[in-house]
PDB file of N, CA and C in Angstrom:
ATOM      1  N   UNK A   1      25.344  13.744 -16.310  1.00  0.00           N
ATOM      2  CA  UNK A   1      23.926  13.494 -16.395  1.00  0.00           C
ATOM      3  C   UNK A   1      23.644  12.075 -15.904  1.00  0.00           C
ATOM      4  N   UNK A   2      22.995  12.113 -15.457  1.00  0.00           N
ATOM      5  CA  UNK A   2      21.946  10.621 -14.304  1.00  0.00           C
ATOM      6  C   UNK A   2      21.003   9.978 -15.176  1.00  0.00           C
ATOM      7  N   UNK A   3      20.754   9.411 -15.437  1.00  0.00           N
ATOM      8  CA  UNK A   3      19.675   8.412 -16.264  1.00  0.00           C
ATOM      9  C   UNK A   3      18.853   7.420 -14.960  1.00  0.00           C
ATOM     10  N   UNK A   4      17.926   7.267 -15.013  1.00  0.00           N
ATOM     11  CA  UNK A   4      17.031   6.278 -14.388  1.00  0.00           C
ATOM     12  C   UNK A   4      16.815   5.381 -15.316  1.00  0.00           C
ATOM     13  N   UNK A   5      16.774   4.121 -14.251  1.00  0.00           N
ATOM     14  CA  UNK A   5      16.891   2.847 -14.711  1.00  0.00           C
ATOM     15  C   UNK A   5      15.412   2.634 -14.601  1.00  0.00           C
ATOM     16  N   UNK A   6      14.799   1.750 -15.750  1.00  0.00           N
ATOM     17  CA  UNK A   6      13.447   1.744 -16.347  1.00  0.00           C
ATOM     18  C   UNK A   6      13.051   0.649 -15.306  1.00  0.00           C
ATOM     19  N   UNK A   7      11.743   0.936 -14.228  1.00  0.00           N
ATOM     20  CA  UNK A   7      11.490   0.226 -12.838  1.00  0.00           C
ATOM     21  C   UNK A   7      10.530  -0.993 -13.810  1.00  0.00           C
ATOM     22  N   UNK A   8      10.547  -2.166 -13.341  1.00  0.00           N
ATOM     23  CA  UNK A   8       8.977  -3.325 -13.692  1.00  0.00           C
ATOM     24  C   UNK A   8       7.762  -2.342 -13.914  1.00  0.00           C
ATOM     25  N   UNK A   9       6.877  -3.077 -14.524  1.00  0.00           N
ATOM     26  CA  UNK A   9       5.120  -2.606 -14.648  1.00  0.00           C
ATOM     27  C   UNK A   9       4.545  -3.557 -13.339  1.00  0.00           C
ATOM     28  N   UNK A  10       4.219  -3.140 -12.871  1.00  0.00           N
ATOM     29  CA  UNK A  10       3.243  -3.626 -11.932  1.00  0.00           C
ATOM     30  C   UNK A  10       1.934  -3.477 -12.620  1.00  0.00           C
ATOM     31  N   UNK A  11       0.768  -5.114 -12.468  1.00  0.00           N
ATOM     32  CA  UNK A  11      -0.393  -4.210 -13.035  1.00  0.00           C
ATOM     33  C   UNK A  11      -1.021  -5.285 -12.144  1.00  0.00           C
ATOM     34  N   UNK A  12      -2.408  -4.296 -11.152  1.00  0.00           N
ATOM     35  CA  UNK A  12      -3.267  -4.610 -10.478  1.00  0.00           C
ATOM     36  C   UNK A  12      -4.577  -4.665 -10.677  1.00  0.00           C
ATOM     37  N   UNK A  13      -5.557  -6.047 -10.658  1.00  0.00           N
ATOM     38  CA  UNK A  13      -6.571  -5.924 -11.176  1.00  0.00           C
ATOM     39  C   UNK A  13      -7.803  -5.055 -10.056  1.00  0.00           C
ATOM     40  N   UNK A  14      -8.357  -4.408 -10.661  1.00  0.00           N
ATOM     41  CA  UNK A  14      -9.124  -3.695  -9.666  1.00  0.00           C
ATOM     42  C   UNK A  14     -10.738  -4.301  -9.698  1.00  0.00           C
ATOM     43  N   UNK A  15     -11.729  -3.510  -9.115  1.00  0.00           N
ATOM     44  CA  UNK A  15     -12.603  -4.227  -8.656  1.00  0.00           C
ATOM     45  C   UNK A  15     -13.638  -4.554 -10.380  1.00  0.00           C
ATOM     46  N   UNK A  16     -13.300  -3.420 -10.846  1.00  0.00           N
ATOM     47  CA  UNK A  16     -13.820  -2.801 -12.232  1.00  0.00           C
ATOM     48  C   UNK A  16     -13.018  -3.930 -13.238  1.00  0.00           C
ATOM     49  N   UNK A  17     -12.394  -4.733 -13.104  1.00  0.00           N
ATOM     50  CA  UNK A  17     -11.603  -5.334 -14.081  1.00  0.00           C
ATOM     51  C   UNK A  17     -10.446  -5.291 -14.971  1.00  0.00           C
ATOM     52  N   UNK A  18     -10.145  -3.693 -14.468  1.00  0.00           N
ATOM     53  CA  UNK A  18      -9.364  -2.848 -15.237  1.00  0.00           C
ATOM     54  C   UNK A  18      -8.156  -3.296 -14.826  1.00  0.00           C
ATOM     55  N   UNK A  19      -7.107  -2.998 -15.034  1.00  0.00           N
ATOM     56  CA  UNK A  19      -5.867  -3.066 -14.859  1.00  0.00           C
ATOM     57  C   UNK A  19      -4.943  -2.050 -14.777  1.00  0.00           C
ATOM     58  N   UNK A  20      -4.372  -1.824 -13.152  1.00  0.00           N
ATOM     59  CA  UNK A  20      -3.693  -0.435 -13.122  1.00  0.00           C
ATOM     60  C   UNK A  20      -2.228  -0.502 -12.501  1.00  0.00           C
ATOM     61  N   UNK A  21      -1.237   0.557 -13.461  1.00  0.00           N
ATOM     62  CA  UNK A  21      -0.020   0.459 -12.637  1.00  0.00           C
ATOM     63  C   UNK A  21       0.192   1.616 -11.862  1.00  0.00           C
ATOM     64  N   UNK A  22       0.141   1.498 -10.970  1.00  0.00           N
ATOM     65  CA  UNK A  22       0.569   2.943 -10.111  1.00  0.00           C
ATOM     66  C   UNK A  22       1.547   2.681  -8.572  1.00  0.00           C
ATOM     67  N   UNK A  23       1.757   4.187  -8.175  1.00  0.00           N
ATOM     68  CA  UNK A  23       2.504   3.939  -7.220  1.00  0.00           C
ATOM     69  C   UNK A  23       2.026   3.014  -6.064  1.00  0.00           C
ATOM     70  N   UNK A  24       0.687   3.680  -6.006  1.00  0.00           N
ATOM     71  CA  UNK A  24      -0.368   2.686  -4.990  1.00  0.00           C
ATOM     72  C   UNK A  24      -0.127   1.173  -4.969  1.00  0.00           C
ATOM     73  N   UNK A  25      -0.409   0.707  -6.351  1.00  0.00           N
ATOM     74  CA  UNK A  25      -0.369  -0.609  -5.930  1.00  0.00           C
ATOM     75  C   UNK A  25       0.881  -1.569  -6.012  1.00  0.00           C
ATOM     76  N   UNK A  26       2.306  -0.663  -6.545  1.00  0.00           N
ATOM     77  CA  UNK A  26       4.018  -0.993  -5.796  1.00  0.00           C
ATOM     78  C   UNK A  26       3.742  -0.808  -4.193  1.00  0.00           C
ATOM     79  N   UNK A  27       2.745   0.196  -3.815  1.00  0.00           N
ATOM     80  CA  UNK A  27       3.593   0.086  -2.573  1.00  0.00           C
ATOM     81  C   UNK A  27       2.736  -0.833  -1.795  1.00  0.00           C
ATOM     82  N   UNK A  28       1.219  -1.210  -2.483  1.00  0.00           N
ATOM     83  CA  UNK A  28       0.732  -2.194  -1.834  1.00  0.00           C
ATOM     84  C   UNK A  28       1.431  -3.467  -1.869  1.00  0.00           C
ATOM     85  N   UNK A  29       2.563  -3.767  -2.864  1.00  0.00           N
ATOM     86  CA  UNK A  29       3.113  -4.962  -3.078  1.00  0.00           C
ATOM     87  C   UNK A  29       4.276  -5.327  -2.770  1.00  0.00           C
ATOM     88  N   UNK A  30       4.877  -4.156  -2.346  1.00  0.00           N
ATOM     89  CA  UNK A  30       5.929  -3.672  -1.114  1.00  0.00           C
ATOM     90  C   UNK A  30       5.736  -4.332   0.006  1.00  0.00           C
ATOM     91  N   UNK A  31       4.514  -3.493   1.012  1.00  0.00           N
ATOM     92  CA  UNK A  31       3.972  -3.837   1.932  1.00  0.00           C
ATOM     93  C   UNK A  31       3.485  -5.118   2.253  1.00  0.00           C
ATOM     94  N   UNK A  32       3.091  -6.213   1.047  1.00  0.00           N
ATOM     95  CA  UNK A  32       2.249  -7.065   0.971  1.00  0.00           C
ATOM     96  C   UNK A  32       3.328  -8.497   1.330  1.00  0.00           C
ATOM     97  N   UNK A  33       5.193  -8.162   0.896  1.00  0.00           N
ATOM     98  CA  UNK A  33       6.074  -8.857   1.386  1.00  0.00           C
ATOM     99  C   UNK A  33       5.718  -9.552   2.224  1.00  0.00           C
ATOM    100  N   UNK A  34       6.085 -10.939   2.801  1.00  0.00           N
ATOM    101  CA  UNK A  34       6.758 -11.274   4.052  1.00  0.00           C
ATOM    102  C   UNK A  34       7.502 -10.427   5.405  1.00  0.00           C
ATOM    103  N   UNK A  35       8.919  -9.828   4.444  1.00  0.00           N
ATOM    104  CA  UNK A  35       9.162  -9.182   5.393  1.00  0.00           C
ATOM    105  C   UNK A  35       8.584  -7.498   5.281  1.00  0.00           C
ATOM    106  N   UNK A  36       8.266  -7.047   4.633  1.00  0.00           N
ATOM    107  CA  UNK A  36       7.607  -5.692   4.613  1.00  0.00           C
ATOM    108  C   UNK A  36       8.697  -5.181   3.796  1.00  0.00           C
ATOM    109  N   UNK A  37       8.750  -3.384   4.264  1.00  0.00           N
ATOM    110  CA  UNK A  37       9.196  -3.111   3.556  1.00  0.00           C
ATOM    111  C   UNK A  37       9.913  -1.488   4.459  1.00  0.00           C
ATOM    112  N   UNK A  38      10.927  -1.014   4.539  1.00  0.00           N
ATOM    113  CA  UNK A  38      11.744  -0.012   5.225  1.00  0.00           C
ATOM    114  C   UNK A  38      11.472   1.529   4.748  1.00  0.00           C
ATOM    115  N   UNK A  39      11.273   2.393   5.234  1.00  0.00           N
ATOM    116  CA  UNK A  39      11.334   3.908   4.499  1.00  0.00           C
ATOM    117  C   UNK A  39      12.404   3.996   3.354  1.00  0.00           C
ATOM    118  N   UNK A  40      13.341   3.794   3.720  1.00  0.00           N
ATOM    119  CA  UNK A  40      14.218   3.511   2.582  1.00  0.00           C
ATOM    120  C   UNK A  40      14.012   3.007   1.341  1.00  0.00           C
ATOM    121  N   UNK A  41      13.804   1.784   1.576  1.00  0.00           N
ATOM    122  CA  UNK A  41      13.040   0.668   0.440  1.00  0.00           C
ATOM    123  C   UNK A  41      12.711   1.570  -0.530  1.00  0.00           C
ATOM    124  N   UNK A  42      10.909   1.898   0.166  1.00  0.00           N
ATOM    125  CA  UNK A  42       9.791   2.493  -0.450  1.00  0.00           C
ATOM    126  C   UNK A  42      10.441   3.821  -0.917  1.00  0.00           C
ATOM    127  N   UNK A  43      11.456   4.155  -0.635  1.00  0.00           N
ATOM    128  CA  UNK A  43      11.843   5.785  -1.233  1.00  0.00           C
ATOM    129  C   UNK A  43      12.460   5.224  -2.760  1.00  0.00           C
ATOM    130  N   UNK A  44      13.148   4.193  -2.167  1.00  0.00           N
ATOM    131  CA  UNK A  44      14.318   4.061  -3.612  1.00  0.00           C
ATOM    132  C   UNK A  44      13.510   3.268  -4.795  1.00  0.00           C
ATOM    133  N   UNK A  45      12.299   2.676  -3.803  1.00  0.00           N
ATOM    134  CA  UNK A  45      11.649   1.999  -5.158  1.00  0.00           C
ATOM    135  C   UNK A  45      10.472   2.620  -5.941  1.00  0.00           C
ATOM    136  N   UNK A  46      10.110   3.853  -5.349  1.00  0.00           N
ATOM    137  CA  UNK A  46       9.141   4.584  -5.868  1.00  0.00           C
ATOM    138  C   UNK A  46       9.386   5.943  -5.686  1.00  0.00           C
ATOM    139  N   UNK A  47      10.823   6.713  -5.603  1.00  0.00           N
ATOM    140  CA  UNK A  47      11.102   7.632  -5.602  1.00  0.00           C
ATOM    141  C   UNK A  47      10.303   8.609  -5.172  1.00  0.00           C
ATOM    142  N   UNK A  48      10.209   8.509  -3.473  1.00  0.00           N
ATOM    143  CA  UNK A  48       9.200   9.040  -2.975  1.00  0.00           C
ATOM    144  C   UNK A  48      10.364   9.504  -1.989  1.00  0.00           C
ATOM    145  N   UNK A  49      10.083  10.799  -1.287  1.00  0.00           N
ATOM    146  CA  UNK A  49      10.168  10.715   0.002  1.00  0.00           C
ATOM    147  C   UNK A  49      10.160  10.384   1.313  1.00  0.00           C
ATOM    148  N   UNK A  50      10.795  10.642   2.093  1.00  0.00           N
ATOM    149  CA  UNK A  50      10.572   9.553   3.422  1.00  0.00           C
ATOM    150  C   UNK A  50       8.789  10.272   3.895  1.00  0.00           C
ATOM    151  N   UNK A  51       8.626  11.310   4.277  1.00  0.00           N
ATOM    152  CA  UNK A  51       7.041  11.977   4.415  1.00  0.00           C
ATOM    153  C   UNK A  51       6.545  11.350   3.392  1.00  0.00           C
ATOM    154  N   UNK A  52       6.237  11.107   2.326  1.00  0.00           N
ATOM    155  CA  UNK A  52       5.775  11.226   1.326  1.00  0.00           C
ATOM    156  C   UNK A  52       4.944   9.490   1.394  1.00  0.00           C
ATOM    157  N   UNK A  53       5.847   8.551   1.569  1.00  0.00           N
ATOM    158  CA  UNK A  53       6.055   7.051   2.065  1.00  0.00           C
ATOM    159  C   UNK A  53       5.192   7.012   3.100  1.00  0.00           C
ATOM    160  N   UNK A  54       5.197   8.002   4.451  1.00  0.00           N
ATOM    161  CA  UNK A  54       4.624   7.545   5.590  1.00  0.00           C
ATOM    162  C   UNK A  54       3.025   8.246   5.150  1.00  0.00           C
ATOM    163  N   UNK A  55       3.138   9.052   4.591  1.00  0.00           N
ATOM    164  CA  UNK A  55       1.492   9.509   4.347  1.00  0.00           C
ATOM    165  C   UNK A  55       0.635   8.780   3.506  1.00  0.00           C
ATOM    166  N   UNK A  56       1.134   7.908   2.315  1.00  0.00           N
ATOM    167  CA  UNK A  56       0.487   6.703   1.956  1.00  0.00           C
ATOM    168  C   UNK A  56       0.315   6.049   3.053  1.00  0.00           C
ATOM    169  N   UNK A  57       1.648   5.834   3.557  1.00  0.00           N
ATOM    170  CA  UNK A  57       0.897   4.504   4.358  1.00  0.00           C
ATOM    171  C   UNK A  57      -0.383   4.432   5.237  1.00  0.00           C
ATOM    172  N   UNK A  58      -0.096   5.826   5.684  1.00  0.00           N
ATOM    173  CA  UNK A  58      -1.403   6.523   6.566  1.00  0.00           C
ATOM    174  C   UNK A  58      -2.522   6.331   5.546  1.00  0.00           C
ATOM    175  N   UNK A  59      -2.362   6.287   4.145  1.00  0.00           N
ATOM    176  CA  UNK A  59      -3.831   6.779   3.093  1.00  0.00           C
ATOM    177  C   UNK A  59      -4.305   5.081   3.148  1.00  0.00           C
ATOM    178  N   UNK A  60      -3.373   4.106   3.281  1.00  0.00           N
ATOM    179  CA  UNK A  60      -3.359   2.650   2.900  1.00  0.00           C
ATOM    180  C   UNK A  60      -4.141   2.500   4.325  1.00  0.00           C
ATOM    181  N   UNK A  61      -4.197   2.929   5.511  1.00  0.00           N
ATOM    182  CA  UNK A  61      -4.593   2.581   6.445  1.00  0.00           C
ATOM    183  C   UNK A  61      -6.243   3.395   6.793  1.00  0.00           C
ATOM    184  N   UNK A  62      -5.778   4.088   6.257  1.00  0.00           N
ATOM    185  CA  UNK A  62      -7.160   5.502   6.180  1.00  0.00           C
ATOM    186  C   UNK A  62      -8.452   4.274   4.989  1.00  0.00           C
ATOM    187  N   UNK A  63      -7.807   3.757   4.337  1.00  0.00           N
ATOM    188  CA  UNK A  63      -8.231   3.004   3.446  1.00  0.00           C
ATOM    189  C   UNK A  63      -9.121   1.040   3.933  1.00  0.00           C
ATOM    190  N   UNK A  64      -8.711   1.026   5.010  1.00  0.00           N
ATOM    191  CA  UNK A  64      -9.149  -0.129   5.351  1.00  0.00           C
ATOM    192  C   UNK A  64      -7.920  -1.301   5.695  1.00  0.00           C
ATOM    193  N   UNK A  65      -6.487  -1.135   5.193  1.00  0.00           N
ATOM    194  CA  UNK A  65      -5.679  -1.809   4.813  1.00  0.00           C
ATOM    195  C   UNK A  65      -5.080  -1.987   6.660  1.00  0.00           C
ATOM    196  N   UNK A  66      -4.853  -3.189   7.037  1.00  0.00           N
ATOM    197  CA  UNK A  66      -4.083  -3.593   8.089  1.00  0.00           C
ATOM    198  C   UNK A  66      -2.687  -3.707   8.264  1.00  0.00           C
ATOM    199  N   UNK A  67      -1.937  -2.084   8.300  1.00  0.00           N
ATOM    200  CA  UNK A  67      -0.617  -2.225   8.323  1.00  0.00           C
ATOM    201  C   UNK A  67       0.401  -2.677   9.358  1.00  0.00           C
ATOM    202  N   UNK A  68       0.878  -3.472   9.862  1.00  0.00           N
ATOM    203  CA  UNK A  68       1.483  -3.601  11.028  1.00  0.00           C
ATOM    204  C   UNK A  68       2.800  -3.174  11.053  1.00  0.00           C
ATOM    205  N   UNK A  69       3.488  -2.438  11.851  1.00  0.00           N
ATOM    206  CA  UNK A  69       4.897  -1.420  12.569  1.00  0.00           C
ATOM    207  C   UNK A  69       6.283  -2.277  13.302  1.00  0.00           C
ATOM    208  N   UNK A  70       6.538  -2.753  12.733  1.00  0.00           N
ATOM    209  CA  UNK A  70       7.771  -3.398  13.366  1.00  0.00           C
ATOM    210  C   UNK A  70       9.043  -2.805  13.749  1.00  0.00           C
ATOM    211  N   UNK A  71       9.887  -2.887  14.635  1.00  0.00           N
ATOM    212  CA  UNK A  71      11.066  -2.322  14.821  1.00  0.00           C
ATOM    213  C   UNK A  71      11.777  -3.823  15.258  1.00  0.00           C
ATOM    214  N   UNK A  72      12.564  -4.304  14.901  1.00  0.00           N
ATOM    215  CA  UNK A  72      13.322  -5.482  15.003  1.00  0.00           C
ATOM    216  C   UNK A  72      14.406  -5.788  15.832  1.00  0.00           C
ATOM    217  N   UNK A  73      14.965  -4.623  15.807  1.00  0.00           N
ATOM    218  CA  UNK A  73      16.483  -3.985  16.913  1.00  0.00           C
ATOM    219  C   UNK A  73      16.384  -2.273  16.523  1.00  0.00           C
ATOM    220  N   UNK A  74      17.085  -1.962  18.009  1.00  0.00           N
ATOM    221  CA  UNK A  74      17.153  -0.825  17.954  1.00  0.00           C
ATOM    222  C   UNK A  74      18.264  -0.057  16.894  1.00  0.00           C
ATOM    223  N   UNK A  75      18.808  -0.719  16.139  1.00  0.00           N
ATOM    224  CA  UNK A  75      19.465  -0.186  14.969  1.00  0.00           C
ATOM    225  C   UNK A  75      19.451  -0.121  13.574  1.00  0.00           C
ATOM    226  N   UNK A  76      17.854  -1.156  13.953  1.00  0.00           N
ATOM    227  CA  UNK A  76      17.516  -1.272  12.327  1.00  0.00           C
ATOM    228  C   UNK A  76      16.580  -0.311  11.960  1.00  0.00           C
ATOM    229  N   UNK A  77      16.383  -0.051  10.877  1.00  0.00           N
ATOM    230  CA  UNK A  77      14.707   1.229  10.885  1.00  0.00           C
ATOM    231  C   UNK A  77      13.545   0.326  10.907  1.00  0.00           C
ATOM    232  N   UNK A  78      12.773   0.637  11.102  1.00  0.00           N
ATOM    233  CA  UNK A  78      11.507   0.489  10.986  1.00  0.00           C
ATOM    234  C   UNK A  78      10.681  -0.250  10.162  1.00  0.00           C
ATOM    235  N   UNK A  79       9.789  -1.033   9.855  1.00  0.00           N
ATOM    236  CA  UNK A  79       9.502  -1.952   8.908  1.00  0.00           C
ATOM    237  C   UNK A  79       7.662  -2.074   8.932  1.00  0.00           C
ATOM    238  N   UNK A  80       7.444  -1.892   7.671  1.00  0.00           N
ATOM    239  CA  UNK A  80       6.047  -1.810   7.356  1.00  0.00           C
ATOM    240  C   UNK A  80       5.420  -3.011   6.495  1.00  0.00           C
ATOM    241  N   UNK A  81       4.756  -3.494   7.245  1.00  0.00           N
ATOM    242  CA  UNK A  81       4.065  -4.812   6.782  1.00  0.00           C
ATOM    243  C   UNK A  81       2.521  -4.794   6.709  1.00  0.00           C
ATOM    244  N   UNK A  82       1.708  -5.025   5.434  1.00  0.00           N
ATOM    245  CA  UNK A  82       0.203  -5.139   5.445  1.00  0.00           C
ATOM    246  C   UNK A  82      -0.050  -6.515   6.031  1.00  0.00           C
ATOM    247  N   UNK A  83      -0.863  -6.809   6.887  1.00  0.00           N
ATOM    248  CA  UNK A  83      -1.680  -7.961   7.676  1.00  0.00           C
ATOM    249  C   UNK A  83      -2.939  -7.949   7.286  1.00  0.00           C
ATOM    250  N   UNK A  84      -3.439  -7.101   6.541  1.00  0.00           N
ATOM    251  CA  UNK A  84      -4.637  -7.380   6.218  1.00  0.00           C
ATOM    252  C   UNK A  84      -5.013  -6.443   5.510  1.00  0.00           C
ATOM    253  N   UNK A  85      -6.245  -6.711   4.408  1.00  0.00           N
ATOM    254  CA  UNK A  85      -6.939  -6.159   3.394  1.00  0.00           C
ATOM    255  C   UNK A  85      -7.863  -5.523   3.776  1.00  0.00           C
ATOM    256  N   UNK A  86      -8.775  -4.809   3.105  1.00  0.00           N
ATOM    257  CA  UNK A  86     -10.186  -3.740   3.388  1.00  0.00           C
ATOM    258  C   UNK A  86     -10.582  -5.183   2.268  1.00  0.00           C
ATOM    259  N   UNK A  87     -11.925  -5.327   3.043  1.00  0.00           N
ATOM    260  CA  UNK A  87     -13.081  -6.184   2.180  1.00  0.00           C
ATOM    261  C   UNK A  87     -13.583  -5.482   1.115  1.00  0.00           C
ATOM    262  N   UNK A  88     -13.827  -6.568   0.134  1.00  0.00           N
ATOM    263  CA  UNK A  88     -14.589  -5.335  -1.307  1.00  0.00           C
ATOM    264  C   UNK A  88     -15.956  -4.945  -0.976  1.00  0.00           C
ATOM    265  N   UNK A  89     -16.221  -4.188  -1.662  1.00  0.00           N
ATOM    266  CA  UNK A  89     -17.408  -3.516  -1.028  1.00  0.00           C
ATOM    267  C   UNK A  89     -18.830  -4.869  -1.752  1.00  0.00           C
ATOM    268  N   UNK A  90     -19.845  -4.876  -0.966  1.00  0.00           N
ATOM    269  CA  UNK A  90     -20.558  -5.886  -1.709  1.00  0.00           C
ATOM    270  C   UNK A  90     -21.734  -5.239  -2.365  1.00  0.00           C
ATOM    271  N   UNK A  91     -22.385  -5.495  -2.960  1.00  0.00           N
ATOM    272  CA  UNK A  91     -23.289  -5.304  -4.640  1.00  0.00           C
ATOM    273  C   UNK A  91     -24.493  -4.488  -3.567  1.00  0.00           C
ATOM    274  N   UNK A  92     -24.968  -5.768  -2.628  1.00  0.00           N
ATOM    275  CA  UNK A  92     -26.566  -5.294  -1.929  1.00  0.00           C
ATOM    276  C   UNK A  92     -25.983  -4.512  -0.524  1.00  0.00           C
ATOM    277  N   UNK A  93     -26.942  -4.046  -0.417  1.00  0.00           N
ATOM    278  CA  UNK A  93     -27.108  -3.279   1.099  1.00  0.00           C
ATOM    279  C   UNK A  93     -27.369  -3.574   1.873  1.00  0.00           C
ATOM    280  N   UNK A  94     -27.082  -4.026   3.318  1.00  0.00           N
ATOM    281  CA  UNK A  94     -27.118  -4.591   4.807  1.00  0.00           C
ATOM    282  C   UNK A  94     -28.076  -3.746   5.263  1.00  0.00           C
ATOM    283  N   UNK A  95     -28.568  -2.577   4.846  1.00  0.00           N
ATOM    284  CA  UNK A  95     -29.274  -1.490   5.737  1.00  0.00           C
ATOM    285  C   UNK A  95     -30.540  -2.242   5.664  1.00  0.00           C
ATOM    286  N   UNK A  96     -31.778  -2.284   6.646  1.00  0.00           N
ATOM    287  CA  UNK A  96     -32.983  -2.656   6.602  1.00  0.00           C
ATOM    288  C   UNK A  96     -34.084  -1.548   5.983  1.00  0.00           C
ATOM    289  N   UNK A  97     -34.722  -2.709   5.157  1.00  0.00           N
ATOM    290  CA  UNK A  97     -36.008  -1.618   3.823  1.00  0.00           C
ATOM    291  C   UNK A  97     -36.313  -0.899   4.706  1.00  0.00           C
ATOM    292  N   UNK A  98     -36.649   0.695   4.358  1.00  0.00           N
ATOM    293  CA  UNK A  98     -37.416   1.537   5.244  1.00  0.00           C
ATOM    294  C   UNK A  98     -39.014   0.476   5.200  1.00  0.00           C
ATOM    295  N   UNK A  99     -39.775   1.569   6.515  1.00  0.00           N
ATOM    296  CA  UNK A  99     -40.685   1.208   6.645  1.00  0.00           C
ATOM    297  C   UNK A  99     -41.615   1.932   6.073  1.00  0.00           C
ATOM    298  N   UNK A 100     -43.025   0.988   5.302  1.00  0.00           N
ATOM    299  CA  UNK A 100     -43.917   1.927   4.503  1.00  0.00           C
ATOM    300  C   UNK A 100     -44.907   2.457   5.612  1.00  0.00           C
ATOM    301  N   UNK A 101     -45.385   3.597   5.436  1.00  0.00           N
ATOM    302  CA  UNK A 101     -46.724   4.099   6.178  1.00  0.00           C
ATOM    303  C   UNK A 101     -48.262   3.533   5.001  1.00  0.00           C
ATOM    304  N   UNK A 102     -48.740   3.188   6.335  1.00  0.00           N
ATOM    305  CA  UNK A 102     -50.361   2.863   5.548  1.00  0.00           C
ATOM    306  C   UNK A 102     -51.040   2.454   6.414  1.00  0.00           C
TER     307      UNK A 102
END
């Protein structure tokens, strides 16, 4: 029998104030490295799949998040690095007041 070894709490403050641990925001903090972070990595540190890894990352990017793709040498894998954040959303609206009829 295999036992898993009990991973850190990650806890991320969200926009709400709340505080959340989830896979999301390991792998935002993965990604958020210097050097990024390998399919591998992200499998062994969040017991994910290699698909499983690349379709977040796709959701992290679907999301606003600036992931950048590195390959370093042709024998190393692949390396995933965030460059940039999605802006928080702001309170007022940019759209211009409709116009009244009269």
């Amino acid at each position: 029998m295999t036992t898993k070894t009990p991973r850190a709490r990650l806890t991320v403050q969200t926009n709400g104030g709340k505080l959340k641990d989830t896979k999301k925001a390991r792998l935002i903090q993965l990604l958020s490295a210097k050097a990024g972070a390998d399919v591998a990595e992200i499998s062994g540190r969040l017991d994910w799949q290699p698909h499983t890894n690349r379709a977040a990352i796709t959701g992290l990017k679907k999301a606003g998040y600036e992931v950048m793709t590195e390959k370093p040498d042709p024998d190393k894998p692949t390396r995933y690095r965030i460059t940039g954040k999605p802006e928080p959303e702001s309170v007022t609206s940019s759209a211009p007041e409709p116009a009244h009829a009269g």
